[in-house]
Amino acid sequence: MDPGSVPSMTDPVRIVQSHRVGHNASDGALRAVPEEVPVALVYDGATQAVMMATPADLEDFALGFSFTEGQITRASDITGLSVVEQPDGIEARMWLVPEAGHQIVLRRRAIAGPTGCGLCGVESLAVAVQPPPVVPGGLVISSQDVHRALAALAPAQELNIRTRAIHAAAFFTPGTGALVVREDVGRHNALDKLVGALLRSGTTIDAGFVVLTSRVSVEMVQKTAKLGAQIIVAVSAPTALAIRTAEAAGITLIAVARADGFEIFSHRGRIAADPINGAGSGPTPGTEVRHAC
C-alpha cells in the first residue's frame, strides 16, 4: 500500500513511514502496523456497545462479544448480521429474535471501551465478579498436546507476523491437529472473535482447548467458561483472581507456557502426562511441567 494513500477502514494492517535511529546511522523506513477502529455493536437498530478493535473477522467479533457478554444465549438468536463501514467507524448490525431483543432492551446500557477493554460498562461490583458457569468434564490431554498447539500457533498468526503487535486466541483440537485462530490488538477482542468463529462453525467445544498469547485476567477465564471450554493454555502469567475463577469454573488453567515447559494453576487432572495422577508416561524429554496449585 502507498504510505500516502488513505486505506479502507476495514484494512487490518497499514503501512506507515517511520524514522529508524541506530547507533551509527538513521534513515527512513516503512513499517506495517495494526489498525484499530471504533466498532459499534448495534442490535435491532440501537447501539449497545462501542469497542476499539482490529477490523478483521468482525462478524465473528459481533457474535462472540454478544455471546460472552450475555446479549444472546445461542448463535441462532441473531437472525441477521452485516458489517457496515461508516465515516467514523464500523457498525456491526445485528437483528435478533424477539425474545433476545426484548432482554437487551431491559438491560440496555451504553458501553464505550478502549482497545480490548473487558469490563467496560459494568454497573456494579457484583456483576464484575459474578460466579462463572461451570464447564463440563471429560477432556484429557498430554503435555505433548500443549506443545503441539503452541508450535502450531506462531506460524498461523498472519497479522502478527506482519506487525509484531497483535494478540491471538486459538482453539486446538488434539488428534486432528485442527487450529482455529483469530487476532486483534485487544486480547479480549481476539477471544471474542474466536468464540464467534467456533459458534458459527458448530465446532465441538469439548474436543479441544483455548490457547492465548496474552496474560490471563479474570475476564478471559469468564469468557472461556461461557464458551464451555475446559482448558486454557496461555503464554503469559495469570492473575490471582483468574486462578480463583478458573478453579470455580472447573477450568484447567495452564500458563507461562514455553517450549521448555508450562505451569498448571488449577484442575491439573486433565493433563494425562502429569505424574501425580499416575497416568501417561510422563513429560517428553526436555519438557518441564510445573504445578502451581
Coordinates of C-alpha atoms in Angstrom, one line a residue:
M1 CA 0.0 0.0 0.0
D2 CA 1.2 3.5 -0.8
P3 CA 2.0 5.2 2.6
G4 CA 0.4 8.3 1.5
S5 CA -2.9 6.7 0.5
V6 CA -6.0 6.6 2.6
P7 CA -6.8 2.9 3.4
S8 CA -10.2 1.5 3.8
M9 CA -11.3 1.4 7.5
T10 CA -11.6 -2.4 7.1
D11 CA -7.9 -2.9 6.3
P12 CA -6.4 -4.6 9.4
V13 CA -2.8 -3.5 8.6
R14 CA -1.5 -0.2 7.4
I15 CA 2.0 0.7 6.1
V16 CA 3.3 3.8 7.7
Q17 CA 6.5 5.8 7.5
S18 CA 9.0 5.9 10.4
H19 CA 12.5 7.2 11.0
R20 CA 14.8 4.5 12.3
V21 CA 17.7 5.7 14.6
G22 CA 20.5 3.3 15.2
H23 CA 23.9 3.5 16.9
N24 CA 25.7 4.7 13.8
A25 CA 23.1 6.0 11.4
S26 CA 19.5 7.0 10.9
D27 CA 17.2 6.6 7.9
G28 CA 13.7 6.5 6.7
A29 CA 11.7 3.2 7.0
L30 CA 8.4 1.7 6.3
R31 CA 6.6 -0.4 8.9
A32 CA 3.4 -2.5 9.0
V33 CA 1.3 -1.5 12.0
P34 CA -2.1 -2.9 13.1
E35 CA -5.2 -0.7 12.6
E36 CA -7.7 -0.1 15.3
V37 CA -11.1 1.4 14.7
P38 CA -14.3 2.0 16.7
V39 CA -16.7 -0.9 16.2
A40 CA -20.3 -0.3 17.2
L41 CA -22.4 -3.3 18.2
V42 CA -25.9 -2.5 17.0
Y43 CA -28.9 -4.6 18.0
D44 CA -32.2 -4.0 16.2
G45 CA -31.1 -0.5 15.3
A46 CA -29.8 0.6 18.7
T47 CA -26.1 0.8 19.6
Q48 CA -25.3 -1.3 22.7
A49 CA -21.5 -1.1 22.8
V50 CA -18.6 0.6 21.0
M51 CA -15.3 -1.1 21.2
M52 CA -11.9 -0.4 19.7
A53 CA -10.8 -3.3 17.6
T54 CA -8.8 -4.5 14.7
P55 CA -11.1 -4.5 11.6
A56 CA -10.8 -8.2 10.7
D57 CA -13.3 -11.1 11.3
L58 CA -15.8 -8.6 12.6
E59 CA -18.8 -11.0 12.1
D60 CA -17.1 -13.4 14.4
F61 CA -16.4 -10.5 16.9
A62 CA -20.0 -9.4 16.8
L63 CA -21.3 -12.9 17.5
G64 CA -18.6 -13.7 20.1
F65 CA -19.0 -10.5 22.0
S66 CA -22.8 -10.8 22.0
F67 CA -22.5 -14.4 23.4
T68 CA -19.8 -13.9 26.0
E69 CA -21.4 -10.6 27.3
G70 CA -24.8 -12.3 27.6
Q71 CA -26.6 -10.3 25.0
I72 CA -27.6 -13.6 23.4
T73 CA -27.6 -17.2 24.6
R74 CA -27.1 -19.0 21.2
A75 CA -26.0 -18.2 17.7
S76 CA -29.5 -18.6 16.4
D77 CA -30.6 -15.6 18.5
I78 CA -29.1 -13.5 15.7
T79 CA -31.3 -13.6 12.6
G80 CA -29.2 -11.2 10.5
L81 CA -25.7 -9.7 10.7
S82 CA -24.0 -7.2 8.5
V83 CA -20.8 -5.1 8.8
V84 CA -21.2 -1.6 7.5
E85 CA -18.3 0.9 7.2
Q86 CA -19.3 4.4 8.3
P87 CA -17.2 7.7 8.2
D88 CA -16.2 7.5 11.8
G89 CA -16.0 3.7 12.3
I90 CA -17.7 0.4 11.6
E91 CA -21.1 -0.8 12.6
A92 CA -21.8 -4.5 13.2
R93 CA -25.6 -4.5 12.7
M94 CA -27.5 -7.4 14.2
W95 CA -31.1 -8.4 14.2
L96 CA -32.4 -10.6 16.9
V97 CA -35.2 -13.0 17.6
P98 CA -37.9 -11.1 19.6
E99 CA -37.1 -12.7 23.0
A100 CA -33.4 -11.8 22.8
G101 CA -34.2 -8.3 21.6
H102 CA -36.6 -7.8 24.5
Q103 CA -34.0 -8.8 27.0
I104 CA -31.5 -6.4 25.6
V105 CA -34.0 -3.5 25.9
L106 CA -34.5 -4.4 29.6
R107 CA -30.8 -4.2 30.5
R108 CA -29.6 -1.7 27.9
R109 CA -26.5 0.3 28.8
A110 CA -24.0 2.3 26.8
I111 CA -20.5 0.9 26.8
A112 CA -17.6 2.9 25.3
G113 CA -14.3 1.0 25.8
P114 CA -10.7 1.3 24.9
T115 CA -8.9 -1.4 22.9
G116 CA -9.7 -4.8 24.4
C117 CA -11.5 -3.4 27.4
G118 CA -13.1 -6.4 29.1
L119 CA -15.4 -5.0 31.7
C120 CA -16.5 -1.6 30.3
G121 CA -19.9 -0.5 31.3
V122 CA -20.3 -2.9 34.2
E123 CA -22.7 -1.2 36.6
S124 CA -21.9 -2.9 39.9
L125 CA -19.1 -4.8 41.7
A126 CA -21.4 -7.9 41.9
V127 CA -21.7 -8.1 38.1
A128 CA -17.9 -7.8 37.7
V129 CA -17.2 -10.8 40.0
Q130 CA -20.3 -12.9 39.4
P131 CA -19.7 -16.7 39.6
P132 CA -18.7 -18.2 36.3
P133 CA -20.6 -21.1 34.7
V134 CA -19.1 -24.5 35.4
V135 CA -17.6 -26.2 32.4
P136 CA -18.2 -29.9 31.7
G137 CA -15.5 -32.5 32.3
G138 CA -14.1 -35.4 30.3
L139 CA -11.3 -33.9 28.2
V140 CA -7.8 -35.2 29.0
I141 CA -4.7 -34.0 27.1
S142 CA -1.0 -34.7 27.2
S143 CA 1.9 -32.2 27.7
Q144 CA 2.7 -33.0 24.1
D145 CA -0.7 -31.7 23.0
V146 CA 0.1 -28.4 24.8
H147 CA 3.4 -28.0 22.9
R148 CA 1.9 -29.0 19.6
A149 CA -0.7 -26.3 20.0
L150 CA 2.0 -23.7 20.9
A151 CA 4.1 -24.7 17.9
A152 CA 1.2 -24.5 15.5
L153 CA 0.0 -21.1 16.7
A154 CA 3.0 -18.9 15.9
P155 CA 3.1 -19.6 12.1
A156 CA -0.7 -19.2 12.0
Q157 CA -0.7 -15.6 13.3
E158 CA -0.8 -13.9 9.9
L159 CA -1.4 -10.4 11.2
N160 CA 1.2 -10.7 14.0
I161 CA 3.8 -11.9 11.5
R162 CA 3.3 -8.7 9.6
T163 CA 3.1 -6.3 12.5
R164 CA 4.5 -8.0 15.7
A165 CA 1.9 -6.2 17.6
I166 CA -1.2 -8.4 17.7
H167 CA -2.7 -10.8 20.2
A168 CA -4.2 -14.2 19.2
A169 CA -6.7 -16.6 20.6
A170 CA -6.9 -20.1 19.2
F171 CA -8.7 -23.3 19.6
F172 CA -6.6 -26.5 19.2
T173 CA -8.2 -30.0 18.7
P174 CA -5.8 -32.8 19.8
G175 CA -5.8 -35.8 17.5
T176 CA -6.8 -33.9 14.4
G177 CA -4.4 -31.0 15.0
A178 CA -7.0 -28.6 13.8
L179 CA -6.3 -25.0 14.8
V180 CA -8.7 -22.1 14.6
V181 CA -7.0 -18.7 15.1
R182 CA -8.4 -15.1 15.5
E183 CA -6.3 -12.0 16.0
D184 CA -6.8 -8.5 17.3
V185 CA -4.8 -5.7 19.1
G186 CA -7.1 -6.4 22.1
R187 CA -6.7 -9.8 23.8
H188 CA -10.4 -9.8 24.8
N189 CA -11.4 -9.0 21.3
A190 CA -9.3 -11.8 19.9
L191 CA -11.0 -14.2 22.3
D192 CA -14.5 -12.9 21.4
K193 CA -13.6 -13.4 17.7
L194 CA -12.6 -16.9 18.4
V195 CA -15.8 -17.6 20.3
G196 CA -17.8 -16.2 17.4
A197 CA -15.9 -18.3 14.8
L198 CA -16.4 -21.5 16.9
L199 CA -20.1 -20.8 17.3
R200 CA -20.5 -20.0 13.6
S201 CA -18.8 -23.3 12.5
G202 CA -20.5 -25.5 15.1
T203 CA -17.2 -26.7 16.5
T204 CA -17.4 -29.3 19.2
I205 CA -16.1 -27.3 22.2
D206 CA -15.4 -30.3 24.5
A207 CA -12.9 -31.8 22.0
G208 CA -10.3 -29.1 22.2
F209 CA -8.8 -26.2 24.3
V210 CA -8.2 -22.5 24.1
V211 CA -4.7 -21.1 23.5
L212 CA -3.9 -17.4 24.3
T213 CA -0.8 -15.3 23.5
S214 CA -1.6 -12.9 26.4
R215 CA -1.7 -12.8 30.1
V216 CA -4.8 -14.4 31.7
S217 CA -7.0 -11.9 33.5
V218 CA -10.4 -12.8 35.0
E219 CA -12.5 -11.8 32.1
M220 CA -10.5 -14.1 29.8
V221 CA -11.5 -17.0 32.1
Q222 CA -15.1 -15.8 32.3
K223 CA -15.4 -15.7 28.5
T224 CA -13.8 -19.2 28.2
A225 CA -16.2 -20.5 30.8
K226 CA -19.1 -19.1 28.9
L227 CA -17.9 -20.9 25.8
G228 CA -17.7 -24.1 27.8
A229 CA -14.0 -24.9 27.0
Q230 CA -12.3 -27.0 29.7
I231 CA -8.7 -25.9 29.3
I232 CA -6.9 -22.6 28.8
V233 CA -3.2 -22.6 27.7
A234 CA -1.5 -19.1 27.8
V235 CA 2.0 -18.0 27.1
S236 CA 1.9 -15.4 29.9
A237 CA 1.0 -15.4 33.5
P238 CA -2.4 -15.4 35.2
T239 CA -3.8 -13.0 37.8
A240 CA -4.7 -14.4 41.2
L241 CA -8.4 -13.7 40.5
A242 CA -8.1 -15.5 37.2
I243 CA -6.8 -18.6 39.0
R244 CA -9.6 -18.5 41.6
T245 CA -12.2 -18.1 38.8
A246 CA -10.8 -21.0 36.8
E247 CA -10.9 -23.1 39.9
A248 CA -14.5 -22.2 40.5
A249 CA -15.4 -22.8 36.8
G250 CA -13.7 -26.2 36.7
I251 CA -11.2 -25.0 34.1
T252 CA -7.7 -26.3 33.8
L253 CA -5.5 -23.2 33.7
I254 CA -2.1 -23.7 32.1
A255 CA 0.1 -20.6 31.8
V256 CA 3.7 -19.4 31.4
A257 CA 3.7 -21.9 28.6
R258 CA 7.0 -22.1 26.7
A259 CA 9.0 -24.5 24.7
D260 CA 10.7 -25.8 27.8
G261 CA 7.6 -26.3 29.9
F262 CA 4.5 -24.8 31.5
E263 CA 2.8 -24.3 34.8
I264 CA -0.6 -25.7 35.8
F265 CA -2.6 -23.5 38.2
S266 CA -5.9 -25.3 38.5
H267 CA -7.6 -28.7 37.9
R268 CA -4.4 -30.4 36.8
G269 CA -6.1 -33.8 36.5
R270 CA -6.8 -33.1 32.8
I271 CA -3.1 -33.4 31.9
A272 CA -2.5 -37.1 31.3
A273 CA 1.3 -36.8 31.4
D274 CA 1.0 -35.4 35.0
P275 CA 3.0 -38.0 37.1
I276 CA 1.0 -37.0 40.2
N277 CA -2.1 -38.6 38.5
G278 CA -0.3 -41.8 37.8
A279 CA -1.4 -41.5 34.2
G280 CA 0.6 -41.3 31.0
S281 CA 4.3 -42.0 30.6
G282 CA 5.4 -38.6 31.9
P283 CA 6.6 -35.5 30.1
T284 CA 8.7 -35.8 27.0
P285 CA 12.4 -35.3 27.4
G286 CA 13.3 -31.7 27.9
T287 CA 9.7 -30.8 28.9
E288 CA 9.2 -29.5 32.5
V289 CA 5.6 -29.5 33.9
R290 CA 5.4 -27.3 37.0
H291 CA 2.4 -27.3 39.3
A292 CA 1.3 -24.1 40.9
C293 CA -1.8 -25.2 42.6

